[in-house]
Coordinates of C-alpha atoms in Angstrom, one line a residue:
X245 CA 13.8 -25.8 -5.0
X246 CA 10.2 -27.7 -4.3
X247 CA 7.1 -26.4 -4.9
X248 CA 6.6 -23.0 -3.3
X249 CA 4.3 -22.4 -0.3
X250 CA 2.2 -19.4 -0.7
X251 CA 0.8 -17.9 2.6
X252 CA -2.4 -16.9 1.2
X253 CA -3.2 -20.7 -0.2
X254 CA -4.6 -23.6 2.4
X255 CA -2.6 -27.1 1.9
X256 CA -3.8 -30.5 2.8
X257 CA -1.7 -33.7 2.3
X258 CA -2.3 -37.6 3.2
X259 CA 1.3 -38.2 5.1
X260 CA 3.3 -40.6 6.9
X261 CA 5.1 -39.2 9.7
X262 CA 8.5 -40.1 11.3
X263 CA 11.1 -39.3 13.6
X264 CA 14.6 -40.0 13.7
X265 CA 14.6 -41.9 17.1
X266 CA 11.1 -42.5 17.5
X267 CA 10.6 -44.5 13.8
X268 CA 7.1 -44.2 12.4
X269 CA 4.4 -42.2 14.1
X270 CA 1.7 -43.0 11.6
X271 CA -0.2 -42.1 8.9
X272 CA -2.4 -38.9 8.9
X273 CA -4.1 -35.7 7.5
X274 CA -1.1 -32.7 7.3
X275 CA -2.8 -29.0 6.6
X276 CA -1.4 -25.7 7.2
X277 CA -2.8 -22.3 5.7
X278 CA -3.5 -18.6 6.5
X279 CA -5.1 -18.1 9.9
X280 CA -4.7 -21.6 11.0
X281 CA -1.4 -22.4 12.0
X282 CA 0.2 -26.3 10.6
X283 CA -1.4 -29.8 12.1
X284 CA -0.9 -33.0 11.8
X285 CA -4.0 -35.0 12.5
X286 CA -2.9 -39.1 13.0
X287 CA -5.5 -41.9 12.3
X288 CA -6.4 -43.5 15.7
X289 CA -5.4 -47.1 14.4
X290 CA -2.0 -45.5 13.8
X291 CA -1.6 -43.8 17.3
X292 CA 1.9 -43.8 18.4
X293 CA 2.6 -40.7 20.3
X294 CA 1.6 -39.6 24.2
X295 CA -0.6 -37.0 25.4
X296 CA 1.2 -33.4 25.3
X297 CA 4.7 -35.5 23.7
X298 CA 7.0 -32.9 22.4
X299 CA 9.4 -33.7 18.8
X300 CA 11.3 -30.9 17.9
X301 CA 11.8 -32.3 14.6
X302 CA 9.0 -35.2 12.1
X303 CA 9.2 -35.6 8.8
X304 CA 6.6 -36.2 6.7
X305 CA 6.1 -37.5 3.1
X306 CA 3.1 -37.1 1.2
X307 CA 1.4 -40.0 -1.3
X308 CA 3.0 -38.8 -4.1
X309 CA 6.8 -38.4 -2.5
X310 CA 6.4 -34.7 -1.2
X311 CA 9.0 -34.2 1.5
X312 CA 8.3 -31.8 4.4
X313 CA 9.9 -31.4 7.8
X314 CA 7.9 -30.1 10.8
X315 CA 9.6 -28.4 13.4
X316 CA 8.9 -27.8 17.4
X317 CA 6.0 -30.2 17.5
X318 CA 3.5 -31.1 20.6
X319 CA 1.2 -33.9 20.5
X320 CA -2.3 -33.6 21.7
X321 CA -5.9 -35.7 21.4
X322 CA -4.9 -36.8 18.3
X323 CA -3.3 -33.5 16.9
X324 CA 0.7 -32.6 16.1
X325 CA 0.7 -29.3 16.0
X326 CA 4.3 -27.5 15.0
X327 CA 5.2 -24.2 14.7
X328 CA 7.2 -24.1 11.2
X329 CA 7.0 -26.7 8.3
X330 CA 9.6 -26.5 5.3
X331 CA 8.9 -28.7 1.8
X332 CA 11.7 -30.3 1.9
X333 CA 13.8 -33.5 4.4
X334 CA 16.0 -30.8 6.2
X335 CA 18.0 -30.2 9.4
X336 CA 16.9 -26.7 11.5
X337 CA 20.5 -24.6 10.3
X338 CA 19.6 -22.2 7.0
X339 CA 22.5 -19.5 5.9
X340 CA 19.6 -18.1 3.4
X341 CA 16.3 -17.0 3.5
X342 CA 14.2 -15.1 0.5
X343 CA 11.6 -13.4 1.1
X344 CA 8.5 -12.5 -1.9
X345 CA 6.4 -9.5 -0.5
X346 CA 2.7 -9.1 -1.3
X347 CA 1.9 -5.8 -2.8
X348 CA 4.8 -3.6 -3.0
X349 CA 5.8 -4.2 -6.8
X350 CA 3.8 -0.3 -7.6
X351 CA 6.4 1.1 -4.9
X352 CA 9.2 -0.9 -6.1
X353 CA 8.8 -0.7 -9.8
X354 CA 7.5 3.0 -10.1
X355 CA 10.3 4.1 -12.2
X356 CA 10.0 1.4 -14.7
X357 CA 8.9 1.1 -18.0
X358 CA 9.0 -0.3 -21.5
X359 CA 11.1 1.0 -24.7
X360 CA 10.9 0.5 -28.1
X361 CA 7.9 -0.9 -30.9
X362 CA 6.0 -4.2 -30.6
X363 CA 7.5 -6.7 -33.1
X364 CA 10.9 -4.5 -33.5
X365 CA 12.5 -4.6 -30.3
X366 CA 11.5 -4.1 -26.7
X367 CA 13.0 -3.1 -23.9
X368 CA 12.7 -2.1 -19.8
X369 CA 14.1 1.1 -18.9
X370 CA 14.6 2.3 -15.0
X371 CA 15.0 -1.1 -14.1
X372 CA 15.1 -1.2 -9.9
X373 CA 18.5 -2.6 -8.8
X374 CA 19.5 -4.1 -6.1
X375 CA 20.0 -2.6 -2.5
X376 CA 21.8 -4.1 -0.1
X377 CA 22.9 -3.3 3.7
X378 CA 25.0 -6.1 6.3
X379 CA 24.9 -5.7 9.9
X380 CA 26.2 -7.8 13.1
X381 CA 22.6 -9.2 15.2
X382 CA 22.9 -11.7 17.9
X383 CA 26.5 -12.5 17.0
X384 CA 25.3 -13.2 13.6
X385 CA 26.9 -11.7 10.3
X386 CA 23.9 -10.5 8.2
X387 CA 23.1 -8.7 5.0
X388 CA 19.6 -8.3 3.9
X389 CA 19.1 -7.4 0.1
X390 CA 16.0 -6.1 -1.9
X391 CA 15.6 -7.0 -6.0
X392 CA 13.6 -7.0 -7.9
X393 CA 12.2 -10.8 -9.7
X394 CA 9.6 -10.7 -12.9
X395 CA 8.4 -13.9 -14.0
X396 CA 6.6 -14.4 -17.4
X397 CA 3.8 -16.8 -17.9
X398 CA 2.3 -18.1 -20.9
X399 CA -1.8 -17.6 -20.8
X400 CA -4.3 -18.5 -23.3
X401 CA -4.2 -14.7 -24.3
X402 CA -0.5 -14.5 -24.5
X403 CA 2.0 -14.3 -22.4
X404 CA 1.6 -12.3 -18.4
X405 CA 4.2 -10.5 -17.3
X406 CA 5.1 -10.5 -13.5
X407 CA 6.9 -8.4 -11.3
X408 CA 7.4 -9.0 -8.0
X409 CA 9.9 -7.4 -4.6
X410 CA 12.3 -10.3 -3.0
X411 CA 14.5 -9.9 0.1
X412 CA 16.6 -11.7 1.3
X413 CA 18.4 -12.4 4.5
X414 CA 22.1 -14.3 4.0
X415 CA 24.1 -15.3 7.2
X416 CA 27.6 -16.3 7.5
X417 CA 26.8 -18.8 10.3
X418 CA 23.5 -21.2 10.7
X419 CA 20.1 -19.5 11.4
X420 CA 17.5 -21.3 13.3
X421 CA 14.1 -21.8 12.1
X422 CA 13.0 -19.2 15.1
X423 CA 16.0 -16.9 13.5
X424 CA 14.5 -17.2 10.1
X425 CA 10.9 -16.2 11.6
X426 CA 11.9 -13.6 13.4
X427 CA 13.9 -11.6 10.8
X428 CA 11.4 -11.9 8.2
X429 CA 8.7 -10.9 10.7
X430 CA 11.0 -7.9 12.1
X431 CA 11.5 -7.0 8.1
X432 CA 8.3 -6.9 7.4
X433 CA 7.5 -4.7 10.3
X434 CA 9.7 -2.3 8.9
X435 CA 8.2 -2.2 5.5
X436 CA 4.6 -1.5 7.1
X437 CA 5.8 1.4 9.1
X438 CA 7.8 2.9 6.1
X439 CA 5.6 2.0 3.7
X440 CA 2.5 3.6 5.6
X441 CA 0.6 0.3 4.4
X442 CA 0.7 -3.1 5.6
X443 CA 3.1 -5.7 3.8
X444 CA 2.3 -9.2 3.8
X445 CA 4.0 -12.2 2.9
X446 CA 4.0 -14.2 -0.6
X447 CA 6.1 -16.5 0.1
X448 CA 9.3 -17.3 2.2
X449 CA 12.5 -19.7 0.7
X450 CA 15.1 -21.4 2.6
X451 CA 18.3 -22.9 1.6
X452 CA 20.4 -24.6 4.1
X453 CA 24.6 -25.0 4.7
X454 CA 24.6 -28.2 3.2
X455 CA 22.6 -26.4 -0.2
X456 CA 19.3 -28.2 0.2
X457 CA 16.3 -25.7 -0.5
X458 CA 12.7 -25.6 0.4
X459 CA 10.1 -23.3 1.8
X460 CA 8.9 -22.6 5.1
X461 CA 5.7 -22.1 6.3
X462 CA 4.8 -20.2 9.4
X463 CA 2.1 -18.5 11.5
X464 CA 1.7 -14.8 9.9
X465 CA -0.7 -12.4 9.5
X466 CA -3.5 -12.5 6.8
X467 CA -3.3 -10.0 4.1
X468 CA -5.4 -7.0 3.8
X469 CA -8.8 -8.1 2.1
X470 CA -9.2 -7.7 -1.6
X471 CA -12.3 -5.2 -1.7
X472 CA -12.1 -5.2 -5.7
X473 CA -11.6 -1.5 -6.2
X474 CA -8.4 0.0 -7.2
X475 CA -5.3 -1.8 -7.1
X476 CA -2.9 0.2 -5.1
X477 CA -0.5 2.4 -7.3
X478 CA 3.3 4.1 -6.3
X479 CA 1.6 7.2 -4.7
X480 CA -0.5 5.1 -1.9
X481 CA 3.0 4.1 -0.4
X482 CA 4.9 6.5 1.9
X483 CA 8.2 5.9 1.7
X484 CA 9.5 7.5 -1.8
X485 CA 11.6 4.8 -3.7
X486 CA 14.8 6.9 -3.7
X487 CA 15.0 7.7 0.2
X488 CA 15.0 3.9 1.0
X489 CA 17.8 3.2 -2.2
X490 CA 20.0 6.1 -0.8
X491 CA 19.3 4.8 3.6
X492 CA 19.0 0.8 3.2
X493 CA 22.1 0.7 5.5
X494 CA 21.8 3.1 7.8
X495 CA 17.6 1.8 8.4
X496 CA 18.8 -1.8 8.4
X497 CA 21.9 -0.9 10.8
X498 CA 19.1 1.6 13.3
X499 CA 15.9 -1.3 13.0
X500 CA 17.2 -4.6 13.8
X501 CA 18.7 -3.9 16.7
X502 CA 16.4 -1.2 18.2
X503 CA 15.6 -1.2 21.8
X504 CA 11.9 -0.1 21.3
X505 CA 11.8 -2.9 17.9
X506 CA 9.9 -5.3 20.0
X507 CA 7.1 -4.2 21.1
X508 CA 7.1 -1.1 20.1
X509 CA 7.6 -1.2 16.3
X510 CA 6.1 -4.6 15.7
X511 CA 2.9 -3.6 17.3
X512 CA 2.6 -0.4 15.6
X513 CA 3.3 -2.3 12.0
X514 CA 0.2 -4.3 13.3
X515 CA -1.7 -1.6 14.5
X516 CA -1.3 -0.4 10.6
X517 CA -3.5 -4.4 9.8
X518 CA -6.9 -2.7 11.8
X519 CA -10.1 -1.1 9.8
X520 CA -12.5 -1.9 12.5
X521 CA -14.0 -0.9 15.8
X522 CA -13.1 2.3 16.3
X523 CA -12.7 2.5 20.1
X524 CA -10.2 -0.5 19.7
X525 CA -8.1 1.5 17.2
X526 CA -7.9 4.7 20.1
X527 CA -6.9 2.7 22.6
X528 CA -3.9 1.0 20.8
X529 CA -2.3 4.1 19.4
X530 CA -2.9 6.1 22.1
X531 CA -1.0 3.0 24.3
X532 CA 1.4 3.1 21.7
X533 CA 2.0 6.3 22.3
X534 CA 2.4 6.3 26.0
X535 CA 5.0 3.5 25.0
X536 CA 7.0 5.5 23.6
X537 CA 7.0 8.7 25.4
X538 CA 7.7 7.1 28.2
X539 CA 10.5 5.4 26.7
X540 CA 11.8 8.9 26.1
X541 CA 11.7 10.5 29.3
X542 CA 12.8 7.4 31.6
X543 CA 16.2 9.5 32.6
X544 CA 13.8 11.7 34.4
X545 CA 12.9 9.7 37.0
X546 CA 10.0 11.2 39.3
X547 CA 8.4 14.7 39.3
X548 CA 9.3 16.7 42.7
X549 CA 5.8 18.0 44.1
X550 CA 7.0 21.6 45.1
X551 CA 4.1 22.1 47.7
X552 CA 4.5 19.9 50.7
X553 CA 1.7 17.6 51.6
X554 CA 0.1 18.0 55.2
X555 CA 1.5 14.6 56.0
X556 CA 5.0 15.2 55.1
X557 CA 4.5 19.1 56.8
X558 CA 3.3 16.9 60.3
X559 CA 6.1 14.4 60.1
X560 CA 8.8 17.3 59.5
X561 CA 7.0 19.0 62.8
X562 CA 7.5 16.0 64.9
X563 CA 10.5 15.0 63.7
X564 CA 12.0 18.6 65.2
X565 CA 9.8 18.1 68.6
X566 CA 11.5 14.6 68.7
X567 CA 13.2 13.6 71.9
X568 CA 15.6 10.9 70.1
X569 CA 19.4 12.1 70.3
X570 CA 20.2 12.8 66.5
X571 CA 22.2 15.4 64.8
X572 CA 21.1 18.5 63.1
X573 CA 22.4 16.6 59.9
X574 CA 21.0 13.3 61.1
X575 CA 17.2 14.9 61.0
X576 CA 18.1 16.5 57.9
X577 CA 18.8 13.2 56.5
X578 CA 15.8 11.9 57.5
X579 CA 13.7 14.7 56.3
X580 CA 15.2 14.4 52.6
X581 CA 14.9 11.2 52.9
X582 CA 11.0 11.3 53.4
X583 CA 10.9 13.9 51.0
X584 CA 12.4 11.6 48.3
X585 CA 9.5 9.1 49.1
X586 CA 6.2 11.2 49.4
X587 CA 7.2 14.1 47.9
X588 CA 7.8 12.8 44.2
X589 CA 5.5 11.0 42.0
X590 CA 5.5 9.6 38.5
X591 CA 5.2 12.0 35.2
X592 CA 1.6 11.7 33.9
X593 CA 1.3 10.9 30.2
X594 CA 0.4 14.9 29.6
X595 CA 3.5 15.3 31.0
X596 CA 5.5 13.0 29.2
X597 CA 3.5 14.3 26.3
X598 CA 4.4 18.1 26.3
X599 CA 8.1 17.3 27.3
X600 CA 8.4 14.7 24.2
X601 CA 6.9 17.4 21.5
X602 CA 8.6 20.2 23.0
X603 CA 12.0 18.5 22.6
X604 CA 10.3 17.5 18.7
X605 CA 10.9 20.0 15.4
X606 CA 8.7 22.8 15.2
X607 CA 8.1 22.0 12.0
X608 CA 7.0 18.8 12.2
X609 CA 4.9 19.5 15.1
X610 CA 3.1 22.8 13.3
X611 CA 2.5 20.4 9.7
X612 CA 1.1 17.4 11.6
X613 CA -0.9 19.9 13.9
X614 CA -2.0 18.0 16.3
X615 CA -3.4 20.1 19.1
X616 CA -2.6 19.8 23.0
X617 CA -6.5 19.9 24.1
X618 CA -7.2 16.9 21.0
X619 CA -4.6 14.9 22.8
X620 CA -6.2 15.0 26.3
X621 CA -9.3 14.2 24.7
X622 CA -7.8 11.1 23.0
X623 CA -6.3 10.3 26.0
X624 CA -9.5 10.3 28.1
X625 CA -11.3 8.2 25.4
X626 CA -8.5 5.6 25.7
X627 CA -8.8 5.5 29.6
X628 CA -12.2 5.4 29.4
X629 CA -12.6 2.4 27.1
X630 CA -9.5 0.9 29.5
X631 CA -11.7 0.8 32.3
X632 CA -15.1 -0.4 30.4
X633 CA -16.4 3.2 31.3
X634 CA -19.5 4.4 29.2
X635 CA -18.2 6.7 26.5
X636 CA -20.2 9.8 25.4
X637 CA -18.7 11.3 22.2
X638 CA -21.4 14.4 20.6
X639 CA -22.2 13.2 16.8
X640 CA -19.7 16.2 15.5
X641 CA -16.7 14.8 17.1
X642 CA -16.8 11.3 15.7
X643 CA -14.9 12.7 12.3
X644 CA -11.9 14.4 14.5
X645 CA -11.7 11.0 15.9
X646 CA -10.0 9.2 12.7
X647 CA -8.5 12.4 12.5
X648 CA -6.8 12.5 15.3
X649 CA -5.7 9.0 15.3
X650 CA -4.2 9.6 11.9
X651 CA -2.0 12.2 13.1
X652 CA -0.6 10.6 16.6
X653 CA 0.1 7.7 14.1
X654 CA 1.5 10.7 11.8
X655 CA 4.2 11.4 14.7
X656 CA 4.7 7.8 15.8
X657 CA 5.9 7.6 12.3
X658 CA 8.1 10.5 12.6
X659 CA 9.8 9.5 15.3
X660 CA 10.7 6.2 13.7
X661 CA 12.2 7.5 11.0
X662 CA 14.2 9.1 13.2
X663 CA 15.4 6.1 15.0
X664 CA 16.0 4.3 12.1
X665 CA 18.3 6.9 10.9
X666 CA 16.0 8.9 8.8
X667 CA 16.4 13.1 8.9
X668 CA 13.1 15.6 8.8
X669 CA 13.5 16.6 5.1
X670 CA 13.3 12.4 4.6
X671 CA 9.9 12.7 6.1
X672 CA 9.1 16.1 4.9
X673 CA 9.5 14.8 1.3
X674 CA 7.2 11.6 2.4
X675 CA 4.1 13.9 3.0
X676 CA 4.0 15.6 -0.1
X677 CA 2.6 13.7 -3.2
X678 CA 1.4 11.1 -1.7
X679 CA -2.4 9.8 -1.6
X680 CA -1.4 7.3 1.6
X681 CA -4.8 6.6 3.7
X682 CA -2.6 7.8 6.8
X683 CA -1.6 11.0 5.1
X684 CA -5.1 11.6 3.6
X685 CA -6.4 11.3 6.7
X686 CA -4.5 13.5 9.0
X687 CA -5.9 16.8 7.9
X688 CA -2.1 18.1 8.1
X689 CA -1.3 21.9 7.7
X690 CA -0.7 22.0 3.9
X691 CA 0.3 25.8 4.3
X692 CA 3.4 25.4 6.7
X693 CA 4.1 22.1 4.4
X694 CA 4.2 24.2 1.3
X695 CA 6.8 26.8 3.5
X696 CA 8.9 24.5 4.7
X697 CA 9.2 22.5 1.7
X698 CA 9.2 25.4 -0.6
X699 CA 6.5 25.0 -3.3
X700 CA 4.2 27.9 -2.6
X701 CA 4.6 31.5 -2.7
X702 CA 3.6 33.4 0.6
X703 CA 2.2 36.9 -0.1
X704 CA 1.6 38.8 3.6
X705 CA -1.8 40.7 4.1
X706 CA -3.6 42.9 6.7
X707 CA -6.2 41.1 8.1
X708 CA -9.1 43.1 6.4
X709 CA -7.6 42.4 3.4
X710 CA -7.8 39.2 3.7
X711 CA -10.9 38.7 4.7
X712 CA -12.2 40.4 2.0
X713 CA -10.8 37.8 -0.5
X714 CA -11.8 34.9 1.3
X715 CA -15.3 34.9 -0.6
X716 CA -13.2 34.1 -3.8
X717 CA -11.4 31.4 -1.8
X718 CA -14.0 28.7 -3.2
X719 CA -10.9 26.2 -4.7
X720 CA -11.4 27.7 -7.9
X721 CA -8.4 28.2 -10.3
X722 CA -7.4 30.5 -12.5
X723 CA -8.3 33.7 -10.4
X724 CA -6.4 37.2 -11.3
X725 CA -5.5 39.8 -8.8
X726 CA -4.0 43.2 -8.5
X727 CA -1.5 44.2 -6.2
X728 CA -1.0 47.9 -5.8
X729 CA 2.4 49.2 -4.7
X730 CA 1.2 49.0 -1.1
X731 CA 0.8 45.6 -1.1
X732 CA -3.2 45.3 -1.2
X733 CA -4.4 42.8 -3.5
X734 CA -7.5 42.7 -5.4
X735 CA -9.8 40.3 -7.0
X736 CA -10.5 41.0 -10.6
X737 CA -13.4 38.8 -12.0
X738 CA -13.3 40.7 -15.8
X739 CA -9.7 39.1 -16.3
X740 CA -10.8 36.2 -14.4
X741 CA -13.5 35.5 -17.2
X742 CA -11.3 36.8 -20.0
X743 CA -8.6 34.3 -19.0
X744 CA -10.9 30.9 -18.6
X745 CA -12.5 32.1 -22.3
X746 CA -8.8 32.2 -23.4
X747 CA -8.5 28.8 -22.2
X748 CA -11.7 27.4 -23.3
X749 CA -11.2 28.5 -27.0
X750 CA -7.4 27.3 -26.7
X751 CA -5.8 30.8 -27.5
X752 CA -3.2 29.8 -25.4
X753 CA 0.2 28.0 -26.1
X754 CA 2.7 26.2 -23.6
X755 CA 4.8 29.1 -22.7
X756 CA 2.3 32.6 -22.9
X757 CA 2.9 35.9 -22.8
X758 CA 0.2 37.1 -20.3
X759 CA 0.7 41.0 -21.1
X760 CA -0.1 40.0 -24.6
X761 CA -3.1 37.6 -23.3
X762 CA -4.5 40.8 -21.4
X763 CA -3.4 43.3 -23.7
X764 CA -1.6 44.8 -20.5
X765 CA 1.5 46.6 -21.1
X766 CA 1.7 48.3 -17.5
X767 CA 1.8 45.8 -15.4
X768 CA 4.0 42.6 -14.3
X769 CA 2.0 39.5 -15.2
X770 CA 2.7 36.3 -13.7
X771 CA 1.2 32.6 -13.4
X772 CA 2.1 31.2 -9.8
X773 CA 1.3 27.9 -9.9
X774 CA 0.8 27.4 -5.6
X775 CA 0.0 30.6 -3.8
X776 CA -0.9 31.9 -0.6
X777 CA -2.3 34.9 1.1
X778 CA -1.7 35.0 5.0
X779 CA -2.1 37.6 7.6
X780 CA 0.1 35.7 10.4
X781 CA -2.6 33.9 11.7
X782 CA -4.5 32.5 9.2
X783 CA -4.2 31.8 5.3
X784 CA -6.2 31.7 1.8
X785 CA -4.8 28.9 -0.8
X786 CA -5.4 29.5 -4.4
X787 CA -3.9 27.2 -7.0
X788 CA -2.7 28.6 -10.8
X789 CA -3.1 32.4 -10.1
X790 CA -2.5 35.1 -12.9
X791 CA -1.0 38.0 -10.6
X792 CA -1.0 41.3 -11.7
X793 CA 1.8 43.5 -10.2

C-alpha cells in the first residue's frame, strides 16, 4: 500500500495533472489537509482547463513518482478543487475500506495487559479480538469489522509500542468513492454517540476489485484540540467495552439504515465536536431535540381544540340559518369538515415533550432527572436566541445551564441506544463508573441509580429522623450508627473516632471482626460499603458505614 495519508497532517506536492480524454492539464501545486479541503492550483503558462470545467476523474504524479487520483473535480480561476484524492492511479470501485480511529485505543484495549519478566519472556494477556457484524444497505452486502492493530517502532530510547482501533468496511460489490465517504462518516457518527466523546479519523485505506491499494483523503472534521493535560483513559468513554463486543450486530443492523441516521444522528455526533459559545450549544440540542420528538409523535397528527372558536361558533350559526337546499347530513358534513380545518392545530414542542417522556422508562427519566419547568426554560432560551431576542439569564442560573444541556443530551443518548438495539440495563450499566464529561455533567440522581442498579443499601426513616443526621452528612466516611429495634438510627461519634484511630494505627486486617474491633458483643456489626438513609422524599448518602444493629 503507498504511503498513508494522515488527516491530521497538511500535504503539498509539485504534480503534473492528466486526464484520460483530455491528456495533460498541466503542471501545478497539489495540497490537501485538515480544515482545507484538496486543490490543485495549475501554473498560468500551463492553463488548459475552462472556467467552472468539471473531470470526475485527474491523475496526478508528483516529482518523485507519487501516484494520486482526484476525484469529482471543478475547475475555477486557476484552482481544481475535488472532493476525494486516493495515493494511488485507481478507478472509483473499492470492495474494502480500513478505517484507523483517533483516540479510542484506552476504550478498546482496557482489558489488556502484559505477562511475564523482562529478559525471560513477555507476553499480552486480554488481547481485544475481533468483532464483526454484515448487513444488506443500498443493495450492498456489507460487514464492518473492529480489531485491534499495534505497531512497534524502534526510537533512540528503545523500541515504542503502538496500539491502535481499525474498522473496516468490506463489500461484495464495488463501493463508490461517495459510498466509502459516507460509511466511514456514518461509522464514525456512531462511535461519538456511543462513545460519549468525539472520534476522529487517523487514517482511511482503500483497496480496489482489481487489488490495487491506496488511501483516501477527504473533507472531515478536525480532531478535538490537544490541551496537554491528561490523556484520556477507559473510564472517560461511555460505552463499556463488553456491551458493544456482545451488540456489534444488532447496532450495526439498527444504525446504518436508520430513518432518523441522517440528520438526526450525524448532527448530534457533531453537536458532541462544540466547547464554545454557550447559547449556540442550547439552541442545537434543544433543535435536536424537537427533531426527534417530533419524529416520535408524527402518527398523531393535529391536536383537536375542544373549545370552539367564535369564528367557527358564527359559521356553524349561519350555516343552520342558511337558505341553500342541503341535507341535514349535507350541513353536517360541512360543519366537520370546517371543524377538521380551524378546529385542530399542531402539537407544541411541550406537548410533544410530555407525550415522548411519558411513553419513556421511569427509571430512566427519575436518574437523568431532568425537570418539566428546566425544559420550558431551555426551550424559551433556544427560541429566544432563534429569533435574535435579547436574553436575560440571573448569574445563578448560568451553572444549570451546562447542566441542563448535559442531561437533554443524557436522553438523546438514551433513546439512541434504544434505536440501535440497545436495552435500559445497556444504558444503566453506561452511567455508573464512568468519569465521561457528559455524565459528569448531568448532575444525575445517583440515589435512584444506586436502586435500580443495586449497589446501595436503602435504610427508610421518618423525616425527623432524618433530618437530624443530615449534620453528619458532610461526605465523610467511616461514620458508625445505631439502629434501635424501631428502626431509629443514631450517630455515634465515640466509635466514629475509635474506628478512624483503628485505621490510622493499622489495627485492622482485610477481613475484620468489627465486634472484636469495638469490643461489642451485643450487637450486629456490619461495614456497608454504599448506604442510604431516605424518608420517601429525600435521601442522605454515606459511603463505608460501620452499622450497629
Amino acid at each position: 500500500m503507498n504511503s498513508e495519508i494522515i488527516f491530521t497532517q497538511d500535504y503539498s506536492y509539485s504534480v503534473t495533472a492528466t486526464h484520460a480524454t483530455l491528456g495533460q492539464l498541466g503542471d501545478g501545486r497539489l495540497t490537501f489537509g485538515p480544515g482545507k479541503g484538496t486543490t490543485l492550483q495549475f501554473r498560468l503558462s500551463t492553463l488548459k482547463l475552462s472556467e467552472h470545467q468539471t473531470l470526475d476523474e485527474v491523475h496526478a504524479v508528483t516529482e518523485d513518482g507519487q501516484h494520486f487520483t482526484l476525484f469529482d473535480c471543478q475547475f475555477e480561476q486557476l484552482f481544481l478543487s475535488c472532493q476525494y484524492i486516493v495515493s494511488t492511479e485507481t478507478i472509483d470501485a473499492f470492495v474494502l475500506a480500513e478505517v484507523k480511529v483517533l483516540d479510542i485505543s484506552p476504550w478498546f484495549f482496557e482489558y489488556q495487559r502484559m505477562q511475564g519478566k523482562p529478559g525471560e519472556k513477555i507476553e499480552w494477556v486480554n488481547t481485544p479480538h475481533d468483532i464483526s457484524a454484515s448487513l444488506t444497505l443500498d443493495d450492498k452486502n456489507l460487514t464492518v469489522k473492529a480489531y485491534p492493530h499495534t505497531s512497534i517502532d524502534q526510537t533512540d530510547d528503545g523500541h515504542l509500542i503502538k496500539d491502535s482501533v481499525l474498522f473496516s468496511i468490506e463489500s461484495t460489490t464495488a463501493l463508490s468513492i461517495s459510498n466509502v465517504r459516507r460509511y466511514t462518516t456514518d461509522l464514525l457518527a456512531l462511535l461519538s454517540i456511543l462513545l460519549g466523546t468525539p472520534a476522529s479519523i487517523s487514517s482511511v485505506g482503500v483497496k480496489s476489485d482489481n487489488g490495487s491499494s491506496g488511501y483516501v483523503f477527504f473533507p472531515y472534521y478536525e480532531p478535538e484540540a490537544d490541551t496537554g493535560t491528561r490523556k484520556k483513559e477507559s473510564h472517560d468513554y461511555f460505552l463499556k467495552k463488553p456491551i458493544i463486543e456482545a451488540n456489534w450486530q444488532t447496532i450495526v443492523q439498527n444504525f446504518f439504515p436508520s430513518e432518523l441516521r441522517d440528520p438526526l444522528w450525524l448532527r448530534l455526533s457533531g453537536m458532541k465536536r462544540y466547547n464554545d459559545f454557550w447559547e449556540y450549544k442550547v439552541l442545537g440540542y434543544v433543535t435536536l431535540w424537537e427533531a426527534y420528538v417530533s419524529s416520535q409523535t408524527q402518527s398523531l397528527g393535529k391536536k383537536t381544540i375542544a373549545i370552539p372558536t367564535k369564528a367557527v361558533k358564527r359559521f356553524h350559526e349561519k350555516l343552520d340559518k342558511n337558505k341553500l337546499t342541503l341535507t341535514n347530513e349535507q350541513v353536517q358534513g360541512v360543519k366537520d369538515l370546517a371543524d377538521s380545518v380551524f378546529q385542530t392545530r399542531e402539537y407544541t414542542l411541550q406537548e410533544k415533550t410530555e407525550i415522548v417522556i411519558s411513553q419513556t422508562d421511569l427509571d430512566i427519566v427519575k436518574i437523568i432527572n431532568l425537570s418539566s419547568d428546566a425544559f420550558v426554560r431551555l426551550r424559551k432560551i433556544r427560541d429566544e436566541i432563534a429569533h435574535g431576542d435579547i436574553i436575560t439569564i440571573p448569574p445563578d442560573e448560568h451553572p444549570l445551564l451546562s447542566t441542563r444541556i448535559e442531561k437533554l443530551t443524557l436522553l438523546l443518548t438514551y433513546f439512541a441506544f434504544i434505536e440501535f438495539g440497545l436495552k435500559k440495563d445497556d444504558f444503566l450499566a453506561c452511567l455508573r463508573s464512568t468519569r465521561n464529561r457528559m455524565v459528569r455533567g448531568a448532575n444525575l440522581n445517583e440515589a435512584h441509580l444506586d436502586k435500580v442498579m443495586g449497589t446501595a443499601e436503602f435504610i427508610t426513616l421518618t423525616s425527623e429522623n432524618l433530618l437530624a443526621l443530615k449534620p453528619v452528612a458532610t461526605g465523610r466516611a467511616f461514620c458508625c450508627f445505631y439502629r434501635n429495634d424501631q428502626g431509629e438510627v443514631s450517630y455515634s461519634l465515640d466509635d466514629t473516632k475509635t474506628y478512624f484511630a483503628k485505621l490510622q494505627s493499622n489495627a485492622l486486617g482485610n477481613n475484620p471482626d468489627y465486634n472484636e474491633v469495638f469490643n461489642n458483643q451485643e450487637k450486629k456489626i456490619r461495614y456497608v460499603p454504599n448506604l442510604y438513609f431516605e424518608d420517601g422524599q429525600h435521601n442522605l448518602h454515606f459511603t463505608a458505614v460501620i452499622l450497629f444493629e
